[in-house]
C-alpha positions as a Markdown table, in Angstrom:
| # | Residue | x | y | z |
|---|---|---|---|---|
| 1 | Met | 34.6 | 42.0 | 36.2 |
| 2 | Asn | 32.7 | 40.8 | 32.9 |
| 3 | Lys | 34.4 | 43.8 | 31.7 |
| 4 | Ala | 38.0 | 41.0 | 31.5 |
| 5 | Tyr | 36.2 | 37.5 | 31.9 |
| 6 | Val | 33.8 | 37.6 | 28.4 |
| 7 | Pro | 36.5 | 37.9 | 26.0 |
| 8 | His | 38.5 | 34.8 | 27.9 |
| 9 | Phe | 34.6 | 32.5 | 26.8 |
| 10 | Pro | 33.6 | 34.3 | 22.9 |
| 11 | Lys | 31.2 | 30.8 | 23.0 |
| 12 | Asp | 28.5 | 29.1 | 25.1 |
| 13 | Pro | 30.6 | 30.6 | 28.5 |
| 14 | Pro | 30.3 | 28.5 | 31.6 |
| 15 | Thr | 28.0 | 28.7 | 34.5 |
| 16 | Arg | 28.8 | 30.0 | 37.4 |
| 17 | Ala | 27.9 | 31.6 | 40.6 |
| 18 | Thr | 28.8 | 35.9 | 41.6 |
| 19 | Val | 29.3 | 36.8 | 45.2 |
| 20 | Ile | 30.5 | 38.7 | 47.6 |
| 21 | Val | 32.5 | 37.1 | 50.7 |
| 22 | Gly | 36.1 | 38.0 | 51.5 |
| 23 | Leu | 38.4 | 37.0 | 50.0 |
| 24 | Pro | 42.7 | 36.1 | 51.9 |
| 25 | Gly | 44.5 | 39.5 | 52.0 |
| 26 | Pro | 43.4 | 43.3 | 51.0 |
| 27 | Gln | 45.2 | 42.6 | 47.8 |
| 28 | Tyr | 43.0 | 40.1 | 46.1 |
| 29 | Gln | 39.9 | 41.7 | 44.3 |
| 30 | Val | 38.4 | 38.6 | 42.6 |
| 31 | Glu | 39.0 | 34.7 | 43.0 |
| 32 | Ile | 37.3 | 32.7 | 40.7 |
| 33 | Thr | 36.6 | 28.7 | 41.2 |
| 34 | Met | 36.4 | 27.1 | 37.2 |
| 35 | Thr | 35.8 | 23.2 | 36.7 |
| 36 | Ala | 38.0 | 22.2 | 33.2 |
| 37 | Asn | 36.7 | 19.3 | 31.0 |
| 38 | Lys | 37.7 | 18.4 | 28.0 |
| 39 | Arg | 34.6 | 16.1 | 26.4 |
| 40 | Pro | 31.7 | 18.6 | 23.9 |
| 41 | Lys | 29.3 | 20.9 | 25.8 |
| 42 | Gln | 26.6 | 22.1 | 25.2 |
| 43 | Ala | 24.7 | 24.7 | 27.2 |
| 44 | Phe | 21.6 | 26.1 | 27.4 |
| 45 | Ser | 19.2 | 29.2 | 28.6 |
| 46 | Thr | 16.1 | 29.3 | 30.9 |
| 47 | Pro | 12.9 | 29.8 | 29.5 |
| 48 | Ala | 11.0 | 32.7 | 30.2 |
| 49 | Ala | 7.7 | 32.5 | 32.9 |
| 50 | Asp | 5.4 | 32.1 | 29.6 |
| 51 | Gly | 7.9 | 29.5 | 27.6 |
| 52 | Thr | 9.3 | 31.2 | 25.0 |
| 53 | Pro | 12.9 | 30.2 | 24.9 |
| 54 | Gly | 15.6 | 31.7 | 26.7 |
| 55 | Arg | 18.3 | 34.4 | 25.9 |
| 56 | Pro | 22.0 | 33.3 | 25.8 |
| 57 | Ser | 23.8 | 36.1 | 27.6 |
| 58 | Ala | 27.8 | 36.8 | 27.3 |
| 59 | Thr | 28.8 | 36.5 | 29.7 |
| 60 | Leu | 27.3 | 33.1 | 31.4 |
| 61 | Ser | 25.1 | 30.7 | 30.6 |
| 62 | Ser | 22.1 | 29.0 | 32.7 |
| 63 | Ala | 22.7 | 25.2 | 31.9 |
| 64 | Ile | 26.4 | 23.5 | 30.4 |
| 65 | Lys | 25.6 | 18.9 | 29.8 |
| 66 | Val | 28.7 | 17.7 | 29.6 |
| 67 | Gly | 28.2 | 13.7 | 29.0 |
| 68 | Asn | 25.0 | 12.9 | 31.7 |
| 69 | Thr | 25.4 | 15.8 | 33.8 |
| 70 | Leu | 24.2 | 18.6 | 33.6 |
| 71 | Tyr | 25.9 | 22.5 | 35.4 |
| 72 | Leu | 23.3 | 24.9 | 36.2 |
| 73 | Ala | 24.5 | 28.4 | 36.7 |
| 74 | Gly | 23.5 | 30.9 | 40.4 |
| 75 | Leu | 19.5 | 31.5 | 39.7 |
| 76 | Leu | 17.9 | 34.5 | 41.2 |
| 77 | Gly | 14.7 | 34.7 | 41.7 |
| 78 | Asn | 14.1 | 38.3 | 42.5 |
| 79 | Asn | 11.4 | 40.5 | 40.9 |
| 80 | Ala | 9.5 | 43.3 | 41.9 |
| 81 | Asp | 6.6 | 41.6 | 43.3 |
| 82 | Asn | 9.1 | 39.5 | 45.5 |
| 83 | Lys | 11.0 | 41.9 | 46.7 |
| 84 | Gly | 12.7 | 41.4 | 50.3 |
| 85 | Asn | 11.1 | 38.3 | 51.0 |
| 86 | Met | 13.2 | 35.3 | 50.6 |
| 87 | Glu | 11.2 | 32.4 | 50.4 |
| 88 | Ala | 9.3 | 34.0 | 47.5 |
| 89 | Gln | 12.2 | 34.9 | 46.1 |
| 90 | Thr | 13.8 | 31.4 | 46.4 |
| 91 | Lys | 10.6 | 29.4 | 44.8 |
| 92 | Glu | 11.2 | 32.4 | 41.4 |
| 93 | Thr | 14.7 | 30.6 | 42.1 |
| 94 | Leu | 13.8 | 26.6 | 41.4 |
| 95 | Ala | 10.6 | 28.0 | 39.3 |
| 96 | Arg | 13.6 | 28.9 | 36.8 |
| 97 | Val | 16.1 | 25.9 | 38.4 |
| 98 | Gly | 13.0 | 23.8 | 36.9 |
| 99 | Arg | 12.9 | 25.3 | 33.5 |
| 100 | Thr | 15.8 | 24.9 | 33.4 |
| 101 | Leu | 16.6 | 21.6 | 33.4 |
| 102 | Thr | 13.3 | 20.5 | 31.7 |
| 103 | Ala | 15.0 | 22.9 | 28.2 |
| 104 | Ala | 18.0 | 20.6 | 29.6 |
| 105 | Gly | 16.7 | 17.5 | 29.1 |
| 106 | Phe | 16.1 | 16.7 | 33.2 |
| 107 | Ser | 14.6 | 16.7 | 35.9 |
| 108 | Trp | 15.0 | 17.1 | 39.9 |
| 109 | Ser | 14.7 | 13.9 | 40.6 |
| 110 | Asp | 18.8 | 14.4 | 38.5 |
| 111 | Leu | 19.4 | 17.1 | 41.0 |
| 112 | Val | 22.8 | 15.8 | 43.4 |
| 113 | Asp | 23.8 | 19.0 | 44.4 |
| 114 | Gly | 23.6 | 22.1 | 45.1 |
| 115 | Met | 24.8 | 25.5 | 46.7 |
| 116 | Val | 22.6 | 27.9 | 48.2 |
| 117 | Tyr | 23.7 | 31.4 | 49.1 |
| 118 | Ile | 21.4 | 33.7 | 51.0 |
| 119 | Thr | 22.4 | 37.3 | 51.9 |
| 120 | Asp | 21.3 | 37.4 | 56.2 |
| 121 | Leu | 21.5 | 34.1 | 58.0 |
| 122 | Thr | 18.6 | 34.9 | 59.7 |
| 123 | Gly | 16.9 | 34.0 | 56.0 |
| 124 | Phe | 17.4 | 30.6 | 55.6 |
| 125 | Asp | 14.1 | 29.1 | 57.6 |
| 126 | Ala | 12.4 | 31.3 | 54.7 |
| 127 | Met | 14.1 | 30.0 | 52.3 |
| 128 | Asn | 14.4 | 26.7 | 54.0 |
| 129 | Ala | 11.1 | 26.8 | 53.2 |
| 130 | Gly | 10.7 | 27.4 | 49.6 |
| 131 | Tyr | 12.9 | 25.1 | 48.8 |
| 132 | Arg | 11.2 | 21.8 | 50.7 |
| 133 | Ser | 7.9 | 23.2 | 49.1 |
| 134 | Val | 9.6 | 22.6 | 45.7 |
| 135 | Leu | 12.5 | 19.4 | 46.6 |
| 136 | Ser | 9.8 | 17.3 | 49.6 |
| 137 | Lys | 11.9 | 13.8 | 49.1 |
| 138 | Asp | 15.4 | 12.5 | 47.8 |
| 139 | Phe | 16.8 | 15.7 | 48.6 |
| 140 | Pro | 20.4 | 16.5 | 46.3 |
| 141 | Ala | 23.6 | 17.7 | 48.4 |
| 142 | Arg | 23.1 | 21.1 | 49.8 |
| 143 | Ala | 25.3 | 23.6 | 51.6 |
| 144 | Thr | 23.7 | 26.8 | 52.4 |
| 145 | Val | 26.2 | 30.1 | 53.2 |
| 146 | Lys | 26.1 | 33.6 | 53.7 |
| 147 | Ala | 26.9 | 35.9 | 50.6 |
| 148 | Gly | 26.1 | 39.0 | 49.1 |
| 149 | Leu | 25.0 | 38.7 | 45.7 |
| 150 | Val | 25.5 | 40.8 | 42.6 |
| 151 | Gly | 22.2 | 40.9 | 42.1 |
| 152 | Ala | 19.3 | 44.4 | 43.0 |
| 153 | Asp | 17.6 | 43.8 | 45.7 |
| 154 | Gly | 18.1 | 39.5 | 45.4 |
| 155 | Leu | 18.3 | 37.8 | 48.7 |
| 156 | Val | 19.1 | 34.0 | 47.8 |
| 157 | Glu | 21.1 | 32.1 | 44.8 |
| 158 | Ile | 20.8 | 28.7 | 44.1 |
| 159 | Met | 23.8 | 26.5 | 41.8 |
| 160 | Phe | 22.6 | 22.9 | 41.1 |
| 161 | Ile | 24.8 | 19.6 | 39.6 |
| 162 | Ala | 22.4 | 16.8 | 38.4 |
| 163 | Ala | 23.3 | 13.5 | 37.1 |
| 164 | Lys | 21.5 | 11.0 | 35.3 |
């Protein structure tokens, strides 16, 4: 997919989440949903945990700011320390979201909408515990759906929209 996708976005590619879901028929292999805006945009990359600047990706931007709105890509938090642990992966994902928000000049209170993808619905309570440990009040609107993830060992992927 990236081989066909990347040439269309030579600079500051859109944010995105890539998940594995059922499609309307066997003739379909990929479905892409996008939001377009003609206003100027600014791309951000997620900084590393040690504070070093993030590196741009050829396939997606961690976040895109358009006016007073920030669109965050689907971020994963899987690593060697949290393999198989949905709550820990959720907390790490949200740590990455927090660093991205800060880099773009936004805060947790600016979040207005979220989409959570989890690989196993029996892990919903664990994901929700991790989510609520970071977002404890004034929750953004949120949908949680079951989907396969393309990240190795990833159990949860979260996208947000923030607005000031």
